[in-house]
């Protein structure tokens, strides 16, 4: 177990020093372990690795006593276009900006150990998701109350502009067999977040606390939650499963209490997933899952930009940034449809997957989502598992999310009745992950 302890320590260290980017489905990862990532995030009904507790803790009873160590390299491309001349309000450009930071290491770790024939415990550490943008250079035009223009560097008028949010889970799980065909599981979750923002000072007039709006370094937040799950067999070849993860109430980002709703609150949204796995042949399995992410229940993520207009009409109201009804990113809930196929060929197991979801950002919510362009809709995945020895198995997974673009109006442009400025935000993603499974 000394080796497992060393891997866990290394994983924690990497997770804490690594920057984060948008996961895939909004800000939630499309998968966690190398196996379920290769299957587009399916597997809630059929567990094959220790990291499967991140999808469904009930599946722990069906995996080997093992230690998993995974390392992903995540490469997103994201940016925005703005068109049209500046009008007497907050306008951006016109310009095309693409975010810096295009490669992110994402480590994860998991341990599964049977306590007896009916019960298995597990411990895992993994990134839940996050967001990262960094826009350098360019120009922005801000008009004062007299209609006089001031040209300043940066996306929102203050040099380098962007945000960096990292989210980390420590998952302690236990699963128990109800009988040979059915099991239940429970995970206790500890969540840890870091956040920083730069270049947002020109929104000071919309904030209840402009000193805690931007450029205050890195802040920290933590909270607790749980995940429950069920897994079973309806027939010898048809498996079913379901899991629910609670909304995690996180402590406030005090350094950014003038940015996020409720004095800097940024909770982790609840998620639900159901699915099936059909063993079509002894060496061929078809997976199908549906996942729902409740973004709208987190004010910092779901509150709409229209709330900002109430702040403009009544300075100091709770609709201003930092207030209880403050503007958020305006994201809608997401429902993700996933399918995967796994087959054994000679000494190697191969996997393919595909998922689809409507992206969460409406056309009238683009201004603030320049900072958070999580608009990809499709994910294509592939992977393999190769037994190296009786104790070690190598896993690999690849993901590609083609570029998706959302276009609409700048909500703070054209307030005088002139034509509103047009904004387009876009994102594409690639990820490669390798995992080593050690059967203990």
Tab-separated table of C-alpha atoms in Angstrom, residues 83-88 91 409-410 413-422:
chain	number	residue	atom	x	y	z
A	83	UNK	CA	-18.851	42.844	-34.601
A	84	UNK	CA	-20.393	46.256	-35.123
A	85	UNK	CA	-19.429	49.732	-34.008
A	86	UNK	CA	-19.459	50.775	-30.364
A	87	UNK	CA	-22.656	52.406	-29.091
A	88	UNK	CA	-23.276	54.506	-25.941
A	91	UNK	CA	-19.074	47.588	-26.090
A	409	UNK	CA	-26.454	40.463	-28.912
A	410	UNK	CA	-24.280	42.260	-26.407
A	413	UNK	CA	-24.776	47.560	-26.113
A	414	UNK	CA	-27.483	49.480	-27.969
A	415	UNK	CA	-29.311	50.634	-24.857
A	416	UNK	CA	-29.948	54.015	-26.530
A	417	UNK	CA	-31.993	52.361	-29.267
A	418	UNK	CA	-29.143	51.952	-31.757
A	419	UNK	CA	-28.216	48.611	-33.233
A	420	UNK	CA	-26.865	46.237	-30.612
A	421	UNK	CA	-23.378	44.834	-31.010
A	422	UNK	CA	-23.144	41.188	-32.067
